[in-house]
Each structure stands twice: as C-alpha cells, then as structure tokens.
Short mmCIF file of C-alpha atoms in Angstrom, two decimals:
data_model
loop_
_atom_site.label_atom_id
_atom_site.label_comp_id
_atom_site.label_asym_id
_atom_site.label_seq_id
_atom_site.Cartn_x
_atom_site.Cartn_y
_atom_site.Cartn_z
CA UNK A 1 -4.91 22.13 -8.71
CA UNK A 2 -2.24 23.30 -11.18
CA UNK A 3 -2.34 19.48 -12.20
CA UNK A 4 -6.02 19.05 -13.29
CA UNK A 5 -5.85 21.40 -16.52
CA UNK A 6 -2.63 18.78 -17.57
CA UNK A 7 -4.83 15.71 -16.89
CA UNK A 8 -7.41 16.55 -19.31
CA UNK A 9 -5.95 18.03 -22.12
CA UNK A 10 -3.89 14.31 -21.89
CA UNK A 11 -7.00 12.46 -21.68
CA UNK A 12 -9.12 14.19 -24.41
CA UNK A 13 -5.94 13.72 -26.63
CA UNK A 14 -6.95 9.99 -25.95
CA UNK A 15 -10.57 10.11 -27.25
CA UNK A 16 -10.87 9.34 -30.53
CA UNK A 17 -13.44 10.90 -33.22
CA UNK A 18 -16.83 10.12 -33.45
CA UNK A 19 -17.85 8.91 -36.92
CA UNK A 20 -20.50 10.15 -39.06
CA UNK A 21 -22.85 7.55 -39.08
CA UNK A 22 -25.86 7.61 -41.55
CA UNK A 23 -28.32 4.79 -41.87
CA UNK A 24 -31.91 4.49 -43.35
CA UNK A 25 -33.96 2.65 -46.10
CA UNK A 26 -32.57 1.71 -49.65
CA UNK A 27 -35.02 2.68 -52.43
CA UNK A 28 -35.42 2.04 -56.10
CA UNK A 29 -33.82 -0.75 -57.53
CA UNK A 30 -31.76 -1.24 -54.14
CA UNK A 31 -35.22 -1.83 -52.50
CA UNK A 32 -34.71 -5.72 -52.60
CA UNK A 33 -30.88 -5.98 -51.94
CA UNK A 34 -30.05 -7.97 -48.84
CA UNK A 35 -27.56 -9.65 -46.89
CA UNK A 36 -23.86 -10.07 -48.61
CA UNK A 37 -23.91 -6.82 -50.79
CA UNK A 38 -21.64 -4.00 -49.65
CA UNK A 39 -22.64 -0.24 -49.22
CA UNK A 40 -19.48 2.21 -49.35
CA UNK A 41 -18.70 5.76 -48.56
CA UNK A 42 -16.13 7.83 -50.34
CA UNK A 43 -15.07 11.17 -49.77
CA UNK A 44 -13.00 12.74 -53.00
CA UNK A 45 -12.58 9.35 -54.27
CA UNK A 46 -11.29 7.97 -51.48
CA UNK A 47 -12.71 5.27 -49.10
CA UNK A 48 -14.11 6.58 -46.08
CA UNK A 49 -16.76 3.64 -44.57
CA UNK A 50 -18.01 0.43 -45.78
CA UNK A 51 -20.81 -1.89 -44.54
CA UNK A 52 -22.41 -5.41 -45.36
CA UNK A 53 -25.95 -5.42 -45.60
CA UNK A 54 -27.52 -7.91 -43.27
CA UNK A 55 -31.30 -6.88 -43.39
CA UNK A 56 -33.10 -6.75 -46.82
CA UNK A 57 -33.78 -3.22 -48.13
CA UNK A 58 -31.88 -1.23 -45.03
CA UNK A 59 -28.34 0.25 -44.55
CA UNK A 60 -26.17 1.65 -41.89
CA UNK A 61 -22.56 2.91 -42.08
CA UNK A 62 -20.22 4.84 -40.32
CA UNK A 63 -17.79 7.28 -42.13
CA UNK A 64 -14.66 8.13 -41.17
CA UNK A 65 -13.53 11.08 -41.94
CA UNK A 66 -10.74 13.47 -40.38
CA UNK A 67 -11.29 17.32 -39.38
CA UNK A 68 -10.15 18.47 -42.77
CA UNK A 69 -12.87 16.61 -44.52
CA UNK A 70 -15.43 18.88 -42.87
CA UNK A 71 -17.78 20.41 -45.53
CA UNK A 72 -16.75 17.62 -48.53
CA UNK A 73 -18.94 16.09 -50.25
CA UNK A 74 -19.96 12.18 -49.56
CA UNK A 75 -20.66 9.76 -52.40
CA UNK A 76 -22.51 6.63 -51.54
CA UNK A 77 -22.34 3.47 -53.51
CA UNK A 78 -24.40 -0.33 -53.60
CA UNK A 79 -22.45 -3.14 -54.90
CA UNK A 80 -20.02 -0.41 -57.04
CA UNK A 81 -23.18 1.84 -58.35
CA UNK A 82 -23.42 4.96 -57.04
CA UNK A 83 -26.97 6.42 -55.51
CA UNK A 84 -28.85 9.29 -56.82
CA UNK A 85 -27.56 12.30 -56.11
CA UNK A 86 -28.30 13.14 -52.54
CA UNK A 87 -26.49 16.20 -51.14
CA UNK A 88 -24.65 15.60 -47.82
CA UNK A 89 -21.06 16.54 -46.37
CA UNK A 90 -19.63 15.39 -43.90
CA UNK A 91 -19.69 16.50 -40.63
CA UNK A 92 -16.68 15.72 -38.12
CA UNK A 93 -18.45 14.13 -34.86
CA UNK A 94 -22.30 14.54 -35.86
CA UNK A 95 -24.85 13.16 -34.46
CA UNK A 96 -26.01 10.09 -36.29
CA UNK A 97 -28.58 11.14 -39.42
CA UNK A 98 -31.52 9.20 -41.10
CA UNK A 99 -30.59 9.15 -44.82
CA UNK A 100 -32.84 6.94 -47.15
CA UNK A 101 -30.31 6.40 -50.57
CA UNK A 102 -31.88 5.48 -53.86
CA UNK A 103 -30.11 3.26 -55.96
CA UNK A 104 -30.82 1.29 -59.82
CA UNK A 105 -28.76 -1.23 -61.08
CA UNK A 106 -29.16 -4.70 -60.43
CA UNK A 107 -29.00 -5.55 -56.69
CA UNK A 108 -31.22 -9.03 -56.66
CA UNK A 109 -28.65 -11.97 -55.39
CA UNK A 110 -28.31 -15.13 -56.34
CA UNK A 111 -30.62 -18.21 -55.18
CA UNK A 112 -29.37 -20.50 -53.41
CA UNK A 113 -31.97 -23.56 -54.20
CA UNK A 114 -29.59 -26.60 -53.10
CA UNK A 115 -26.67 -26.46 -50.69
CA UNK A 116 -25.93 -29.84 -48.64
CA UNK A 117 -22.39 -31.97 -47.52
CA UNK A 118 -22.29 -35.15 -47.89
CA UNK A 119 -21.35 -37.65 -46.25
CA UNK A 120 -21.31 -36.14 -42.57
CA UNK A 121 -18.27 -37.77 -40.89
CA UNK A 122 -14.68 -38.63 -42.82
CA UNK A 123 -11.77 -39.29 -41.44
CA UNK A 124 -8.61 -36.82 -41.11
CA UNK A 125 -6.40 -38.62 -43.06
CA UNK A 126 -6.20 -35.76 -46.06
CA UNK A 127 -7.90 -38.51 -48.45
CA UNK A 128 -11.52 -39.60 -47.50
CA UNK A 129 -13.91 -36.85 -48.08
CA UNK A 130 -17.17 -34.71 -47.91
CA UNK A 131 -19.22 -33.54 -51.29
CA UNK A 132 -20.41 -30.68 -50.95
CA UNK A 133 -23.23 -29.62 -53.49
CA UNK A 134 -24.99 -26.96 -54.66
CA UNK A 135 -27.44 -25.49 -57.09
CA UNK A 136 -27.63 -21.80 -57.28
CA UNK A 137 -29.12 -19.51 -59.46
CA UNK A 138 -29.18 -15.95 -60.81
CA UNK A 139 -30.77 -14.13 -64.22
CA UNK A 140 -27.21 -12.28 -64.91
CA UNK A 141 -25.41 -15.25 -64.25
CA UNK A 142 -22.56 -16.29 -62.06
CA UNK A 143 -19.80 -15.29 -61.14
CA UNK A 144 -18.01 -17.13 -58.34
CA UNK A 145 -19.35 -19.85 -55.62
CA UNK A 146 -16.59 -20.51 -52.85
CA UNK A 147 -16.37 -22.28 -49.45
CA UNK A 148 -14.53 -20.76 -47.03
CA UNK A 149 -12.04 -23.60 -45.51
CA UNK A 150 -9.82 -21.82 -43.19
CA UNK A 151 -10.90 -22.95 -40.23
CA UNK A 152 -9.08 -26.50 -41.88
CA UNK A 153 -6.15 -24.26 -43.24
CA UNK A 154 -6.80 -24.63 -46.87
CA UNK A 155 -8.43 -20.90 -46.87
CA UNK A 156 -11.15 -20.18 -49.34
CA UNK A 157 -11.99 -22.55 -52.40
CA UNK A 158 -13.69 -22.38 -55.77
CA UNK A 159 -16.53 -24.79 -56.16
CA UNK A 160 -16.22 -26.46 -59.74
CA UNK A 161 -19.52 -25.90 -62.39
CA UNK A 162 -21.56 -29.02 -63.11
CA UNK A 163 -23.60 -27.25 -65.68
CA UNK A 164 -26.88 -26.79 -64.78
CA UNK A 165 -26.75 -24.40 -62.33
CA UNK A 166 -24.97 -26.89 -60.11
CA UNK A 167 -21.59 -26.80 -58.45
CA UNK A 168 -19.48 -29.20 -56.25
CA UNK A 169 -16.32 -29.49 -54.46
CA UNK A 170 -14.81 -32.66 -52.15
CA UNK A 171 -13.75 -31.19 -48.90
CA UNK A 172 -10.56 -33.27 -47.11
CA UNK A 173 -8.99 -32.34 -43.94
CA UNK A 174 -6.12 -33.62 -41.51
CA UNK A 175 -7.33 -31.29 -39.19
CA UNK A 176 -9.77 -32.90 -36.40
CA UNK A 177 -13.17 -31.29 -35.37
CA UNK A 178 -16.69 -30.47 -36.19
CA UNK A 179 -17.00 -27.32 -38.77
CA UNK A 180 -19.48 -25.34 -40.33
CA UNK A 181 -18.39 -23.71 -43.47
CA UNK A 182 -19.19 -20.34 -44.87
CA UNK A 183 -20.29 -20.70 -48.58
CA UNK A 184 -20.82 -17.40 -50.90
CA UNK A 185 -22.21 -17.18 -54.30
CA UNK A 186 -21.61 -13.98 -56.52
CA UNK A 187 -23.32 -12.29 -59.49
CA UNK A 188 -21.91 -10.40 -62.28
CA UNK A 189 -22.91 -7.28 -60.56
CA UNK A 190 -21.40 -7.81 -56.86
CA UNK A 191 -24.57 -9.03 -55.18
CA UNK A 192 -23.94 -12.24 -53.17
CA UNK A 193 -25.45 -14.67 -50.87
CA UNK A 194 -24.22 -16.20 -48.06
CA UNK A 195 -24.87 -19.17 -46.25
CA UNK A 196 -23.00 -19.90 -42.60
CA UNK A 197 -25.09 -23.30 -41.81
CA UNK A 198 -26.05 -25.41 -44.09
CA UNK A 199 -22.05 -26.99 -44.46
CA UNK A 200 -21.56 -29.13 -41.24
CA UNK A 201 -18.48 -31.84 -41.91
CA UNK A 202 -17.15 -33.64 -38.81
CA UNK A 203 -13.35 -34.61 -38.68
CA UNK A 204 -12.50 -37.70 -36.97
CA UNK A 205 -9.46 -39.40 -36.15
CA UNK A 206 -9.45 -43.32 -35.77
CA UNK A 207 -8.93 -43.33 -32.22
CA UNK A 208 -12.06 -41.25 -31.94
CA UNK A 209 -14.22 -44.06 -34.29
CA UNK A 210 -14.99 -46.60 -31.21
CA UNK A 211 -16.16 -43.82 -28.91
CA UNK A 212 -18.38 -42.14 -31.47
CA UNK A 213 -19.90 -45.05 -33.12
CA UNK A 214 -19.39 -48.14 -30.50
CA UNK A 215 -21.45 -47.15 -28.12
CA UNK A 216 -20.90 -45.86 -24.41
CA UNK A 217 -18.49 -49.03 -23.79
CA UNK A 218 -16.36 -48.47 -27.08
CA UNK A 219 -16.48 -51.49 -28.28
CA UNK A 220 -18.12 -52.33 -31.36
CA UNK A 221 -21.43 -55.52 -31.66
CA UNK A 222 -22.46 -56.90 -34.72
CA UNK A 223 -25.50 -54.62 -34.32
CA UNK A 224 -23.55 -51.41 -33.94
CA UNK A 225 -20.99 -52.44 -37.37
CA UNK A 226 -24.44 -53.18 -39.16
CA UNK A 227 -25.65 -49.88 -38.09
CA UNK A 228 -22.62 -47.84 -39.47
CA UNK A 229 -22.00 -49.84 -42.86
CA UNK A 230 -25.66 -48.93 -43.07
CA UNK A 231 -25.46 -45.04 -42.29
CA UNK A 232 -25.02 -42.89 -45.05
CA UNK A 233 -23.72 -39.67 -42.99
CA UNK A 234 -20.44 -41.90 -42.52
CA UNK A 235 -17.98 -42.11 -45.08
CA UNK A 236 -16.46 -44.82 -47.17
CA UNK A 237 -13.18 -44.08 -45.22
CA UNK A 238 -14.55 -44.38 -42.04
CA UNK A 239 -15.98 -48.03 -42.25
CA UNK A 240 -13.45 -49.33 -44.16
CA UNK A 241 -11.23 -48.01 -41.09
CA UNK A 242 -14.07 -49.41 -38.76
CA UNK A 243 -13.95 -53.06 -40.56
CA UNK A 244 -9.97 -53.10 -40.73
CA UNK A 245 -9.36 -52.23 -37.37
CA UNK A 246 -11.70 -54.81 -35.09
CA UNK A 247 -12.64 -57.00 -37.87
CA UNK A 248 -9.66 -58.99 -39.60
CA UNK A 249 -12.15 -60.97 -41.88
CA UNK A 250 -13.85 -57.86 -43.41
CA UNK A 251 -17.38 -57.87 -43.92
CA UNK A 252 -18.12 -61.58 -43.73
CA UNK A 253 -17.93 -61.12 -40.08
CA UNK A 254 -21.21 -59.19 -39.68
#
C-alpha cells in the first residue's frame, strides 16, 4: 500500500502539459489567406506556437506555455502582422477555445498559373536533365520560387527569373528513383504557395533502360527504339544511351 502514493507522484511527473490550443476563423483582410502562410503565438515577445495554414480562411494552434506564463498576455500574428487586439492570456492546461482573429495586411498568395517538368525520365549520370518551369504570379511581386531537392541531396534550390512572370531551373541527379518535388513561391509579404505534385522526375540508371522501355523481355525491336526516340517524356540522355548501347550504327539502324 505504502508503495501506491510513490507510483503516482512518479508517473504524473511523466505527463507532460497540455497546451493551450485556440483555433477559429480568420477575418478581415486574413479572410482569404490559405495554405503556406504561418500563424504565430508569442507570449512577451517570445515564441510560444506556430502553425501553417492548410485550409483557406481558418487557423488552429497550440501554445506552449509554462506555469509561470499563467495570466500573460498572448499576441497573435499572420505572415509577421499582428491581429487586432483581442484580449486573451494564457491559461496553463485549458481546455481548447474558439477564437476568431482579425487580421489586415496583405495575405493573398501568389498564383501559381504554370508549373510542369520536363522531360519525365533522365538518366543519373549528374548531366542529363529535367526543366522544370513555371509561371507564377502575384500584385506585390515576388519574392522567392524554390524546389525543394533533398530527397536527391542537393537540398532546396532557387528557380532562376525568365522575365515574365516565368521561372526555370534544370534538375540533375545521380541519385536513382521516382520523386515528386515540393515547389514554394513567396510574396513580399510572407504569403506563399505550395505545390507537392505537380514535379514528378524519374531517375534511371542504364541498367534499368531495357526493362523500362524494352518491353517485358528486355530487349529492345525496331518498334520499341522508334517508340522512345519518339517520346518526349524521355530525355536526350536517355536515347542517346538507348542507341549507344544495343545499336552500334546509331540511328540508321531503325
């Protein structure tokens, strides 16, 4: 019996604190601000909870303060801009409360009107490559349009302007495998836009060429080396390494 008392005072040490969560609708200006742009809590200055919007025109966030920040003041802010004035403290392990915030600034993010790779399939050999294109636009301007190539170890890239509203990169890779690449475009303001989809590149290495482009026997026809000279998802790379490899001759041989 004596040991029970021991037990849970050791356990409960365990458990941590319960966040005050707040979530609710963003009005004003912040009415239209969607996926991408951060909302932040801050208690004297300091940051206490952060959250990426991923529904247009609602927020949640948790804030994480300690004991001693019962009774302080929290200051929400959109993209760096704080809200109106709202007045709520925090409250050490509350129950979650519906807060609508009201923000104005500019909280609109860019457009994304073109986003594509092209071609499809290059080889790993750190020189053939991908295009990848875009147009995006925004009334404020832009400030920064990146791809996200980590999962290829080269981490996250600038795309270079075009003019125009139009921005491009080549993607290369010595790394194998099919990826999708994250792509985010940023305003002046902190708004962004994110796209997780429309980037699909697939890495091959030449021993993997026969098997995905010679059929189920892996040996390539005529027909089938027609077919991929004529196939614009494959790159320039790829059926020259096609052509060299089971065709001494070249192209005279189709």
């Amino acid at each position: 019996m004596s040991l029970v008392p021991a037990a849970s005072a050791s356990s409960s040490s365990t458990i941590p604190s319960l966040p005050n969560a707040f979530e609710g609708s963003l009005k004003g200006d912040a009415a239209q601000a969607g996926p991408g742009l951060v909302i932040s809590a801050y208690i004297d200055s300091k940051l206490v909870g952060s959250y990426t919007l991923t529904k247009v025109g609602q927020y949640k966030v948790s804030v994480n303060g300690t004991e001693q920040d019962n009774g302080k003041e929290i200051i929400f802010k959109l993209g760096g801009i704080a809200s109106e004035p709202v007045s709520v403290t925090y409250k050490h392990g509350a129950n979650p409360v519906k807060l609508d915030l009201t923000f104005y600034g500019d909280f609109i993010p860019p457009e994304i009107q073109a986003l594509s790779a092209s071609p499809k399939y290059i080889l790993n050999d750190g020189k053939d490559f991908s295009t990848v294109t875009a147009k995006v636009v925004d009334d404020s301007g832009i400030k920064s349009v990146t791809i996200d190539l980590t999962s290829i170890e080269q981490g996250v890239v600038s795309l270079n302007s075009e003019g125009g509203d139009q921005y491009a990169c080549n993607v290369v890779s010595t790394v194998p495998g099919e990826f999708k690449f994250k792509f985010t475009a940023s305003n002046p303001s902190g708004n962004s836009v994110v796209d997780t989809d429309s980037i699909s590149i697939i890495v091959l290495k030449e021993s993997q060429l026969a098997t995905t482009f010679g059929g189920s026997d892996g040996v390539f026809s005529p027909e089938e080396i027609e077919a991929l000279v004529n196939n614009n998802d494959v790159s320039s790379g790829i059926k020259y390494a096609v052509l060299g490899a089971y065709f001494a001759d070249g192209w005279d041989r189709i």
